[in-house]
Short mmCIF file of C-alpha atoms in Angstrom, two decimals:
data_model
loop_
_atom_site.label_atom_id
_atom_site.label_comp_id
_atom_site.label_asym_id
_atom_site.label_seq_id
_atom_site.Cartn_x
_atom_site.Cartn_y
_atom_site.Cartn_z
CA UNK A 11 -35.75 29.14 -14.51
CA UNK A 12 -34.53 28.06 -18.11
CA UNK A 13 -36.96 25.28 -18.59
CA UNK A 14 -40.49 24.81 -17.85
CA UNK A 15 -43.85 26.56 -16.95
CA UNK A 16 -42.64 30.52 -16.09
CA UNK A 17 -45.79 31.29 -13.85
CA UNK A 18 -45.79 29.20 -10.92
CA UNK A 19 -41.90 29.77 -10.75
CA UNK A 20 -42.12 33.42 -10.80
CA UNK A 21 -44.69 33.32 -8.24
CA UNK A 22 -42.56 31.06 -5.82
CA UNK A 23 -39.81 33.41 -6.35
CA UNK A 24 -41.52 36.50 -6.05
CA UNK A 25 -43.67 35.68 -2.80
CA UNK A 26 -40.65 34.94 -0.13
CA UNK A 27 -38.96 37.61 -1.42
CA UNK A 28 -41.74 39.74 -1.37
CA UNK A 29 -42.27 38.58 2.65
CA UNK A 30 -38.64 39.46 2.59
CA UNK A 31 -38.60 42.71 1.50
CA UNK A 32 -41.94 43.59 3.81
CA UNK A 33 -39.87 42.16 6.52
CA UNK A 34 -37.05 44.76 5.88
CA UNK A 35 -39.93 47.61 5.88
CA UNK A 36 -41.00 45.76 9.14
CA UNK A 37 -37.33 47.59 10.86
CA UNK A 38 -38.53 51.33 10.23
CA UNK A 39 -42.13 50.81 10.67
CA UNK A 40 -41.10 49.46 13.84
CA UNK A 41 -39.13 52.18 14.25
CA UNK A 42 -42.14 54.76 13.93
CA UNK A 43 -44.95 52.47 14.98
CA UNK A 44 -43.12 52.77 18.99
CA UNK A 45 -41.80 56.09 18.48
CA UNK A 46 -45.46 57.80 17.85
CA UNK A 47 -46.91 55.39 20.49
CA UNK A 48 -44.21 55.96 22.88
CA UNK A 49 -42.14 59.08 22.11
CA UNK A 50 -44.43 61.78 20.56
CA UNK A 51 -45.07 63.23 17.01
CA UNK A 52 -41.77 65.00 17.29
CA UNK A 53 -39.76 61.57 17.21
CA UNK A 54 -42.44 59.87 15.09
CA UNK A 55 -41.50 62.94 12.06
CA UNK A 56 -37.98 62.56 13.25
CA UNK A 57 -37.86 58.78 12.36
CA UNK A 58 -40.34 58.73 9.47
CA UNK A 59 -39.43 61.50 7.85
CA UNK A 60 -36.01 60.68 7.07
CA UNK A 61 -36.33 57.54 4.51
CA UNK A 62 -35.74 59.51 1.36
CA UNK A 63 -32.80 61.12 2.87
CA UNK A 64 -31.43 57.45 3.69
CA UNK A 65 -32.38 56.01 0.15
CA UNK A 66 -30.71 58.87 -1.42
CA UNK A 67 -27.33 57.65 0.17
CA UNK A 68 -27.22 54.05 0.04
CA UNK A 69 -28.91 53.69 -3.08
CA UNK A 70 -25.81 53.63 -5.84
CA UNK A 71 -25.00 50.85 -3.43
CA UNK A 72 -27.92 48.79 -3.83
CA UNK A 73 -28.10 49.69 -7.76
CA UNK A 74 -24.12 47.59 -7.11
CA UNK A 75 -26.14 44.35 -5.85
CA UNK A 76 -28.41 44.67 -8.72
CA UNK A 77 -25.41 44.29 -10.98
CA UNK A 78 -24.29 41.30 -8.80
CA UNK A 79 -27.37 40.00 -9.45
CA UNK A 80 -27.69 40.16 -13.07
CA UNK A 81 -23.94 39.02 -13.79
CA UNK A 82 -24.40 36.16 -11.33
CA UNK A 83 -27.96 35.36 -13.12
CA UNK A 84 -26.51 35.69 -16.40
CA UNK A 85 -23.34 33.29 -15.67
CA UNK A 86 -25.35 30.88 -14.19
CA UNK A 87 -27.44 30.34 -16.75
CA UNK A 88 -24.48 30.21 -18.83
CA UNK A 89 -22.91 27.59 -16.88
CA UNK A 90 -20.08 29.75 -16.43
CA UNK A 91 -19.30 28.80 -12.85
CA UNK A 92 -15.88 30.00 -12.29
CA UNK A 93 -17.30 33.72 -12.95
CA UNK A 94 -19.59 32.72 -10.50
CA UNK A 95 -17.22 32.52 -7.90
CA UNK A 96 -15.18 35.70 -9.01
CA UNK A 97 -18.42 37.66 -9.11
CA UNK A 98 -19.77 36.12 -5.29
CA UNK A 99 -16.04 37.34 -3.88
CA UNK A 100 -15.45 40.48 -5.29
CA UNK A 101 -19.29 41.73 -4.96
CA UNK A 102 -19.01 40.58 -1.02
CA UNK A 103 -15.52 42.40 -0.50
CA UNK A 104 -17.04 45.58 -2.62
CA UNK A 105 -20.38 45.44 0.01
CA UNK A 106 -18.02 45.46 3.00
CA UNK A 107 -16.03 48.26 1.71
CA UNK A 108 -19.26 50.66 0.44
CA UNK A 109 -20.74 50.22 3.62
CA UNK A 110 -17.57 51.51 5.90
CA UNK A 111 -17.40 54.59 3.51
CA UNK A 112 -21.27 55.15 3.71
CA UNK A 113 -21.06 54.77 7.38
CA UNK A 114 -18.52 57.48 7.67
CA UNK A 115 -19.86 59.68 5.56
CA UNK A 116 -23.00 59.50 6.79
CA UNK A 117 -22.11 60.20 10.55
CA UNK A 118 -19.81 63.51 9.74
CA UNK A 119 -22.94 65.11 7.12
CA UNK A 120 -25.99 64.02 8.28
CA UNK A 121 -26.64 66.88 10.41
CA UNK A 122 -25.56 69.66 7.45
CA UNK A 123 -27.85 67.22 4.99
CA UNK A 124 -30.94 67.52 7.21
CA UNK A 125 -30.34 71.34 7.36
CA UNK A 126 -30.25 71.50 3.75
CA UNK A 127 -33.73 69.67 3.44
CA UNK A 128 -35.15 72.67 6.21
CA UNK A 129 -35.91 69.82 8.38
CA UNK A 130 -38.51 71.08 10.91
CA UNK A 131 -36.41 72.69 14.14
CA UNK A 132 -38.61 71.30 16.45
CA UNK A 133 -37.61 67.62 14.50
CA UNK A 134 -33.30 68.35 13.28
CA UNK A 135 -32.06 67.58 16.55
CA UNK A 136 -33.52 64.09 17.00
CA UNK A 137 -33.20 63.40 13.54
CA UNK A 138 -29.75 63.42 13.59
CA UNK A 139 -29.42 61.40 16.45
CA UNK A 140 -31.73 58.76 14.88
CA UNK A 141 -29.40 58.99 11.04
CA UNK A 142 -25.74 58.99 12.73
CA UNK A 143 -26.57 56.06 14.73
CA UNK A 144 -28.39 54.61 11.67
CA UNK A 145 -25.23 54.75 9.55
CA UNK A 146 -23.23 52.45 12.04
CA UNK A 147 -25.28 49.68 10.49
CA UNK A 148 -24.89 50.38 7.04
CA UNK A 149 -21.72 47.85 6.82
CA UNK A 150 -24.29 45.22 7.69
CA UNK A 151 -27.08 46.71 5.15
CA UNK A 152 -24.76 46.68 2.16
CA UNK A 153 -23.37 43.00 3.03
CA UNK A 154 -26.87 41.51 3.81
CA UNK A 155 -28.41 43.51 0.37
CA UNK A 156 -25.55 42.06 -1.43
CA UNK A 157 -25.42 38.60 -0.45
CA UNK A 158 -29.45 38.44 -0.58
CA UNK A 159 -28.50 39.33 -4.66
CA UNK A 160 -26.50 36.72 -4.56
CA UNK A 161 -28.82 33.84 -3.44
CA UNK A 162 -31.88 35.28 -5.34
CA UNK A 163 -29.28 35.09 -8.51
CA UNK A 164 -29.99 31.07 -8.36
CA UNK A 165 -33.60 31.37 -7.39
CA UNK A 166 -32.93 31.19 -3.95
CA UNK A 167 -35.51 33.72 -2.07
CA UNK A 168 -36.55 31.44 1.18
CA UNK A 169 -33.22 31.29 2.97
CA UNK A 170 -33.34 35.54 3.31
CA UNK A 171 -37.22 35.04 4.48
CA UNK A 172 -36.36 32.91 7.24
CA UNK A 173 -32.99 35.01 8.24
CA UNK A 174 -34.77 38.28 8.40
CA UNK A 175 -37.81 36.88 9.99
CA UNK A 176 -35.57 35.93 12.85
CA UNK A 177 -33.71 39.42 12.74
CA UNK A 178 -37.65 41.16 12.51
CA UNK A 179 -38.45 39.99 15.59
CA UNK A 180 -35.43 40.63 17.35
CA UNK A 181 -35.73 44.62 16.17
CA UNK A 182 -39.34 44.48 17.18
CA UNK A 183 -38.50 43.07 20.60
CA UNK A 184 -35.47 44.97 20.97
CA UNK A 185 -37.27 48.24 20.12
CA UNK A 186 -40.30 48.13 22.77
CA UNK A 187 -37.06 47.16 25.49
CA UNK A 188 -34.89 50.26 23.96
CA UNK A 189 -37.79 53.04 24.14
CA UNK A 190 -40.28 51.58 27.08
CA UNK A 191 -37.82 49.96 29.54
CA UNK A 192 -34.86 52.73 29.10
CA UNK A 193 -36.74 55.73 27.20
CA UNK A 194 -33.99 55.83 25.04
CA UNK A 195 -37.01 57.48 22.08
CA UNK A 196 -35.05 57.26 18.86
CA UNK A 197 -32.00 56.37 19.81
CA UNK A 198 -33.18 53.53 21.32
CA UNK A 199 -35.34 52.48 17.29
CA UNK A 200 -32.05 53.16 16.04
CA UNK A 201 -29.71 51.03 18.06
CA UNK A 202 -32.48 48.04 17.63
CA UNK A 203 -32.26 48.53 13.69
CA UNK A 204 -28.72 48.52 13.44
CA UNK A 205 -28.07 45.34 15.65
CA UNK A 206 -31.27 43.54 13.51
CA UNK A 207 -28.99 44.56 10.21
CA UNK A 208 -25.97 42.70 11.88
CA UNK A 209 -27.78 39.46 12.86
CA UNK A 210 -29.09 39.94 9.23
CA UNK A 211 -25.75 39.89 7.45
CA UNK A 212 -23.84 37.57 9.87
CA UNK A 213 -26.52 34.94 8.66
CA UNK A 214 -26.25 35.78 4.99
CA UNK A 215 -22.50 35.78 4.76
CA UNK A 216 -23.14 31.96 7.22
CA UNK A 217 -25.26 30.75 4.71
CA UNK A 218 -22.74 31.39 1.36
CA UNK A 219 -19.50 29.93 3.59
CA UNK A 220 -21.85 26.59 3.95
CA UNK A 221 -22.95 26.50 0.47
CA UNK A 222 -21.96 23.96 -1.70
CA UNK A 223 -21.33 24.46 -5.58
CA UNK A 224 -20.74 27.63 -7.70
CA UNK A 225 -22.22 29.86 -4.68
CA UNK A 226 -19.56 28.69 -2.02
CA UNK A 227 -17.50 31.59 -0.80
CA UNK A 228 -14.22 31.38 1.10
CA UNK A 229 -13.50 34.61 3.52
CA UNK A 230 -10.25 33.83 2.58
CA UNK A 231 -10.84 34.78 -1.35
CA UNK A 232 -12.30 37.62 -0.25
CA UNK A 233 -11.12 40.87 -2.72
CA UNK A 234 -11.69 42.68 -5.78
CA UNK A 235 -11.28 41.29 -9.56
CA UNK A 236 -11.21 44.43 -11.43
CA UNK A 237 -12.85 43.04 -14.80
CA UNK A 238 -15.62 41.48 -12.41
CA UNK A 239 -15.86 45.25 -11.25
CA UNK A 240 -16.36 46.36 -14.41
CA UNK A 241 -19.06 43.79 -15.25
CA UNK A 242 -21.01 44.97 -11.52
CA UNK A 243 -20.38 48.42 -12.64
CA UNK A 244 -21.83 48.37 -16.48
CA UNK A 245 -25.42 47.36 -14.90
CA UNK A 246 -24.86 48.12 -11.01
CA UNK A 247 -23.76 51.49 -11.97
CA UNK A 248 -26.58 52.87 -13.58
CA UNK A 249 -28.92 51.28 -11.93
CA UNK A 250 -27.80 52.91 -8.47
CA UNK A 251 -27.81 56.62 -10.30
CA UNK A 252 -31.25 55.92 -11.17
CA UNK A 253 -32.22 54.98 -7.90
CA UNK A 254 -30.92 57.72 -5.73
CA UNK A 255 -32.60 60.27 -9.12
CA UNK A 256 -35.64 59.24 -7.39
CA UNK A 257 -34.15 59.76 -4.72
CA UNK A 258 -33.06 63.09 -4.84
CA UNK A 259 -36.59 63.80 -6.40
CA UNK A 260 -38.63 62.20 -3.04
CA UNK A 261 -36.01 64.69 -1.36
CA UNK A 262 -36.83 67.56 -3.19
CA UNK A 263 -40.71 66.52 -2.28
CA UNK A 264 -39.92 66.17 1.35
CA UNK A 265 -38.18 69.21 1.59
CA UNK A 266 -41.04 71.25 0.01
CA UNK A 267 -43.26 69.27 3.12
CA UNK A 268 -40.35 70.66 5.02
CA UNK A 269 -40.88 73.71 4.35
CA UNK A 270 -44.48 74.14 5.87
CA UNK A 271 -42.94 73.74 8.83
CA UNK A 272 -45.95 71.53 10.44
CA UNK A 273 -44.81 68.99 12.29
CA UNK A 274 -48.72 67.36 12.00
CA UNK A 275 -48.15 67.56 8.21
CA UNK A 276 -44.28 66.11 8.00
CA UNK A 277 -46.17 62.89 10.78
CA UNK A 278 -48.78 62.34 8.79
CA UNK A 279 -46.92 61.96 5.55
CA UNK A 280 -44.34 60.01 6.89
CA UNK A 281 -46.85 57.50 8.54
CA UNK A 282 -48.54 57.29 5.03
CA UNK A 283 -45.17 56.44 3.22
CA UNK A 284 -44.63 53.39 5.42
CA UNK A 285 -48.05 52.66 4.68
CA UNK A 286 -47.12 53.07 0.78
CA UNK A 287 -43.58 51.34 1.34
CA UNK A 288 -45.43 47.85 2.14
CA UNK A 289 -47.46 48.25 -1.47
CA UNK A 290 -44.42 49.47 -3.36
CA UNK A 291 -42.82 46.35 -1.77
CA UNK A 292 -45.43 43.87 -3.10
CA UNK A 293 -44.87 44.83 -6.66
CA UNK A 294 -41.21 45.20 -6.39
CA UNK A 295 -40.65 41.43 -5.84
CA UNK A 296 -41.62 41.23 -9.31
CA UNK A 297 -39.07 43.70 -10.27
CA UNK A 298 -36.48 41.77 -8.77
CA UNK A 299 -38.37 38.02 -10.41
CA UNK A 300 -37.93 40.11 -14.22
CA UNK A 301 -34.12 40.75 -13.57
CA UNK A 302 -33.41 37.28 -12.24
CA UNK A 303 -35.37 35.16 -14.72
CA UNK A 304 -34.60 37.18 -17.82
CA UNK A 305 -30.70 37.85 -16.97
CA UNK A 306 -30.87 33.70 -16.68
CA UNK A 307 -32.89 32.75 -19.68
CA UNK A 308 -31.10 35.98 -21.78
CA UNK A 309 -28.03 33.76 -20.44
CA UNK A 310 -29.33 30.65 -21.61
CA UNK A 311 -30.00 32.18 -24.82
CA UNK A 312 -33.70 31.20 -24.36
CA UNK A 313 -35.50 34.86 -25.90
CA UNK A 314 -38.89 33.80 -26.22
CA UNK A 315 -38.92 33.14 -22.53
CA UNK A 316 -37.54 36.17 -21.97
CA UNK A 317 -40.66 37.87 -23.43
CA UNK A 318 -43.11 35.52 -21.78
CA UNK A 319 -41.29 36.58 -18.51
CA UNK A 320 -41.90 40.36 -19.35
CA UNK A 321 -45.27 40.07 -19.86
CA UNK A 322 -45.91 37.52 -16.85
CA UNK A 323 -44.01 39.59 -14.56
CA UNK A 324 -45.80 42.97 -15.89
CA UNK A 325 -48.81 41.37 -14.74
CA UNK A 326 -48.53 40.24 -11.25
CA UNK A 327 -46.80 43.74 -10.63
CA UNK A 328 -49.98 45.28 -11.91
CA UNK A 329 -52.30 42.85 -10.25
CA UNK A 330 -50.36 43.38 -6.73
CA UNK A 331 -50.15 47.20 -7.03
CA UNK A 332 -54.41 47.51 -7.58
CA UNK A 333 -55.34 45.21 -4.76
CA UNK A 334 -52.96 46.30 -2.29
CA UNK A 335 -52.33 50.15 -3.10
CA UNK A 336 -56.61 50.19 -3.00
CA UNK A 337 -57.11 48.32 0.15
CA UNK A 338 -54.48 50.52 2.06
CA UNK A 339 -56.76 53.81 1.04
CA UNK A 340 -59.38 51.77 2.24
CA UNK A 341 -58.49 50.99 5.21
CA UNK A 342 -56.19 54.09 5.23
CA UNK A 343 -57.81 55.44 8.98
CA UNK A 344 -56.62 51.97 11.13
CA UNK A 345 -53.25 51.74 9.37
CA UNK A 346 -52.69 55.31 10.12
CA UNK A 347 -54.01 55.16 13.53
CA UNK A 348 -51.44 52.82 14.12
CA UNK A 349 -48.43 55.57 13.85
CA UNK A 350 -50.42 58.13 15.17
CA UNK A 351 -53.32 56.71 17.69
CA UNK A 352 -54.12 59.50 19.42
CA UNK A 353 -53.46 62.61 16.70
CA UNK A 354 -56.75 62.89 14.24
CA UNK A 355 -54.66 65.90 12.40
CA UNK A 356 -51.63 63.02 11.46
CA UNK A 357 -54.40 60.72 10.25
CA UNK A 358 -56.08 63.17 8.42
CA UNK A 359 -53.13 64.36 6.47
CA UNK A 360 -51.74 60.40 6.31
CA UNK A 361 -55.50 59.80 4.50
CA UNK A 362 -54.62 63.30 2.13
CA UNK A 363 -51.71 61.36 0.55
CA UNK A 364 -52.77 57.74 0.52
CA UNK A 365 -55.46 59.00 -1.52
CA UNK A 366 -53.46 60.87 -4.17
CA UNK A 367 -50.48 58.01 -4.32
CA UNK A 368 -51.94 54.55 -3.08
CA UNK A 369 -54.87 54.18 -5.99
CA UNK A 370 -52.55 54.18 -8.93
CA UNK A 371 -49.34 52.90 -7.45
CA UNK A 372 -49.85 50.25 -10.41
CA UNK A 373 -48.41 52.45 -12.60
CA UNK A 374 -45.45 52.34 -10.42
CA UNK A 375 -45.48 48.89 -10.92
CA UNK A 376 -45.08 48.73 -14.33
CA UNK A 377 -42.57 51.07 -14.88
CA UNK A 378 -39.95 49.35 -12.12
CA UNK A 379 -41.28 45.72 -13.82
CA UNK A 380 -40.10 47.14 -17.48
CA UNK A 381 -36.58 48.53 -16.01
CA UNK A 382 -36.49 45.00 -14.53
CA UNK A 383 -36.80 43.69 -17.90
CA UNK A 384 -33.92 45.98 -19.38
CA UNK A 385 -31.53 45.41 -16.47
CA UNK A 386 -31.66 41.64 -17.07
CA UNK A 387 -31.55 42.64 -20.75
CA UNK A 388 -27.86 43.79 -19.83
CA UNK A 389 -29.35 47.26 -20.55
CA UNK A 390 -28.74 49.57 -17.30
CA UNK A 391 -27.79 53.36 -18.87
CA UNK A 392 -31.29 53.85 -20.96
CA UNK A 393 -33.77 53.09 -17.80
CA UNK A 394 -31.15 55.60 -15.91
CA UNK A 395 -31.64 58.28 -18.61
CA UNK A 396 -34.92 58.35 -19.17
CA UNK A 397 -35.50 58.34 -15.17
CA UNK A 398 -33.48 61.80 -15.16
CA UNK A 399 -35.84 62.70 -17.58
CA UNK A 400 -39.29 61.35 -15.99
CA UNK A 401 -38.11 61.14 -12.42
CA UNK A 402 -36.03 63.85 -11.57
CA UNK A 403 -36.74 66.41 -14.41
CA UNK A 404 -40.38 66.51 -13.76
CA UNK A 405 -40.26 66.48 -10.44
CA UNK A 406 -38.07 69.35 -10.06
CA UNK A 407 -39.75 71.11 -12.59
CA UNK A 408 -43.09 70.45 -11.18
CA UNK A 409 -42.02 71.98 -7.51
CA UNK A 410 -40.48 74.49 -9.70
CA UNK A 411 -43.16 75.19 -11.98
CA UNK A 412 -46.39 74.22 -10.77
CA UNK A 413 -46.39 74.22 -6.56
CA UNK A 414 -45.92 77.51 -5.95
CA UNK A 415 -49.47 78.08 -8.07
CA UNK A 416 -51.07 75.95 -6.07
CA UNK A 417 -48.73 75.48 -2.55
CA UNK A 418 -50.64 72.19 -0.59
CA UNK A 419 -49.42 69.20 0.13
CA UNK A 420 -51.95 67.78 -2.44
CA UNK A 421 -50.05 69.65 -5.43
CA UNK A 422 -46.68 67.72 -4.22
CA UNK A 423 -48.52 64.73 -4.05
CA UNK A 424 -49.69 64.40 -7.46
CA UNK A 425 -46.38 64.88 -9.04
CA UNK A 426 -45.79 61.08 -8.68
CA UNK A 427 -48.40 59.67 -10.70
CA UNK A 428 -48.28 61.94 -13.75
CA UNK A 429 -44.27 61.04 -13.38
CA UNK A 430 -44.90 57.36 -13.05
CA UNK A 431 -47.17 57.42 -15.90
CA UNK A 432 -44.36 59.49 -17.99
CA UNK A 433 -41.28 57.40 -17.19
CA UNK A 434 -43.10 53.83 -17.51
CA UNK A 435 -43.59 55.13 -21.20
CA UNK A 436 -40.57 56.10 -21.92
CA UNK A 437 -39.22 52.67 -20.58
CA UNK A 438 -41.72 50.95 -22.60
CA UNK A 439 -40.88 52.37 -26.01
CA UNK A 440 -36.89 52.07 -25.32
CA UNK A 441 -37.53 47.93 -24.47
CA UNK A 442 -39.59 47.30 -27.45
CA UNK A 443 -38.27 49.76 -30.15
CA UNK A 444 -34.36 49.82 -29.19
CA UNK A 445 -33.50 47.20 -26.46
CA UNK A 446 -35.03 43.98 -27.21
CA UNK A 447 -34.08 44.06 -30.37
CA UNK A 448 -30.77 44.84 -30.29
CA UNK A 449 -30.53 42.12 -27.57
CA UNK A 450 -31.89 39.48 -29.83
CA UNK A 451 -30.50 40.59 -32.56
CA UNK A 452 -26.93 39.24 -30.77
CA UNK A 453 -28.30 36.54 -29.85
CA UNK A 454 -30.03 35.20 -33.35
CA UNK A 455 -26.89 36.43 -35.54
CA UNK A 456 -24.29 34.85 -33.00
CA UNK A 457 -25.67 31.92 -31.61
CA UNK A 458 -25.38 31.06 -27.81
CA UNK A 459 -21.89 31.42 -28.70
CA UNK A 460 -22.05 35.01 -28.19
CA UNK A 461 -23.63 34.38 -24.62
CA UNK A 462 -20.79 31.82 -23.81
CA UNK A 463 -18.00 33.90 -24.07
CA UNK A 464 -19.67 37.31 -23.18
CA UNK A 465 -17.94 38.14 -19.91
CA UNK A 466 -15.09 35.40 -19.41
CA UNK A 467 -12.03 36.38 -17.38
CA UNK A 468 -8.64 36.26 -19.36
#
């Protein structure tokens, strides 16, 4: 990553993991995909309409194995491999321990945190049936999130592809079995998800035991370094506010949905946020590619790569989000029909959002590429502000403010462009006017002796 022609390697980095991550969306689309075939639109808005609820809880979690991933990155390049090692143990043993709280948690409030979002009464019931068995896995989703951060740390995006490929297929299989065999409806998309996760993590944590060199972990060393902690924390910290902000904003959107009380309407959207989840996916491989490659060259004290990496990375995001978020509208009616085949009403509503969101989910794009940039920059709390700010603030003040003059779906729908638009600004201005140069600033006054010593264990 520190020497070399950038393109090509971001590209090789960014397409496995991208096939990764659509691999992941492959569980709940499976999920829905058999539930509206098999189980009705009442388990298909049960199933589907539940994400942002689920991203809202695990995501300070997997905002922790973006830290792992940047102080891994950044010690690599560094050659500091003994923090390697601290950093691989103690992010594995904090994974393991998240996830048992999450799962807990999560079983005990899921049903008073669907009430609280109004979900539909025709949908609460099987909804919380789907989220409490959903939460068994989340052990296994925190450990297979983390250790993926890990691996991608060194550049290492194929092993995940070929682990979840085999863990895809058995959810897939597992699924049809669950809900056509034994009519099990979502409990049976649940139980299939959860077991996938397991087979999913059981390989990851396989694959870092066999390892040889600075990525070799011993179950035995498993346990928490306090000062490596602290180093997850600084970016990991932030970064998982910011991601359950938008969270808690997607929430506040669904339960507006929620409160039309349309089960056709709370389908149709849900089928058209998969759909949305597989473009968001594409460009967020590059995301991940600008953390890795600038926390290892910002390591390496190497900063003009670190700006041809920004702009590189800026680019495929924006070239993925247009050909991918435009084909989906246009070929919005099969994709939906998919979820839905036999309910015109779900597609139609699916096709009312996909129009609003898919066209300029580029701008999405850039704005998670640029926080990719400042979280490999070291810089985690400014991207988290100014997402309170463009995220959360606007959002809320939009379903405040504005959708109650004009109450469609439509009016919800827009909110997420003109916030996109806001927030990638705001991120924009903070990299080139406050962040980058501060960065480099360290980096030109002190030498790569600065970067050598930054983070060393006493």
């Amino acid at each position: 990553m520190c020497n070399g022609s950038l393109a090509d390697k971001i590209l090789l980095f960014a397409l496995p993991l991208m096939a990764s991550s659509l691999l992941q969306l492959l569980f709940n689309a499976a999920d829905v995909v058999v539930v509206g075939r098999f189980a009705g639109k009442e388990a298909l808005a049960a199933v589907g309409s539940n994400t942002s609820l689920i991203n809202l809880m695990i995501n300070l979690f997997i905002g922790l194995s973006v830290g792992t991933n940047v102080v891994v990155a950044r010690d690599l390049g560094a050659g500091r491999h003994d923090n390697v090692s601290h950093s691989i143990h103690t992010a594995i043993t904090l994974a393991l321990a998240s996830g048992v709280a999450m799962m807990v948690f999560g079983i005990v409030m899921v049903r008073q945190l669907l009430e609280w979002m109004s979900s539909p009464t025709d949908v609460i019931d099987l909804a919380t049936v789907y989220l409490r068995i959903y939460f068994l896995g989340m052990p296994a989703n925190l450990v297979y999130n983390f250790g993926a951060a890990i691996l991608r740390a060194q550049g290492d995006t194929q092993r995940p592809l070929y682990y979840l490929t085999f863990a895809g297929a058995v959810n897939v299989l597992l699924n049809l079995f669950f809900v056509i065999s034994l009519q099990m409806d979502v409990a049976g998309v649940a139980l299939a998800t959860i077991i996938s996760q397991y087979i999913s993590a059981i390989l990851v944590l396989r694959c870092l035991v066999m390892e040889q060199g600075p990525l070799q972990m011993d179950l035995k060393k498993l346990g928490l370094k306090w000062n490596v902690v602290k180093r997850i924390l600084q970016v990991g910290l932030p970064a998982g506010f910011q991601g359950m902000v938008f969270s808690l904003s997607n929430v506040v959107i669904q339960s507006s949905l929620n409160s039309f009380d349309d089960a056709v309407l709370v389908a149709g959207s849900a089928a058209s946020a998969n759909i949305e989840s597989f473009v968001y996916t594409g460009m967020n491989a590059f995301y991940q590619a600008a953390i890795t490659f600038v926390g290892q060259n910002y390591g390496a004290a190497k900063c003009s790569r670190v700006d041809t990496v920004a702009r590189q990375c800026v680019a495929f995001s924006v070239l993925t989000g247009l050909v991918l978020g435009n084909l989906a509208y246009l070929f919005g009616t099969p994709l939906a029909s998919i979820y839905a085949p036999d309910d015109p009403d779900v597609v139609r509503q699916a096709l009312i959002r996909m129009s609003i969101i898919c066209c300029p989910y580029f701008i999405c794009g850039i704005m998670d590429t640029l926080v990719g940039v400042l979280r490999g920059l070291g810089s985690s709390v400014i991207p988290m502000i100014t997402s309170i700010v463009g995220a959360c603030g606007l959002r809320l003040l939009w379903v405040a403010a504005v959708f109650p003059l004009y109450p469609t779906p439509s009016c919800l729908y827009i909110s997420y462009p003109v916030t996109w638009t806001i927030t990638g600004l705001f991120h924009f201005l903070f990299l080139m006017l406050v962040v980058r140069r501060r960065a480099f600033s360290k980096v030109q006054n002190s030498g790569p002796a600065y970067l050598a010593t930054e983070g060393q264990h006493p």
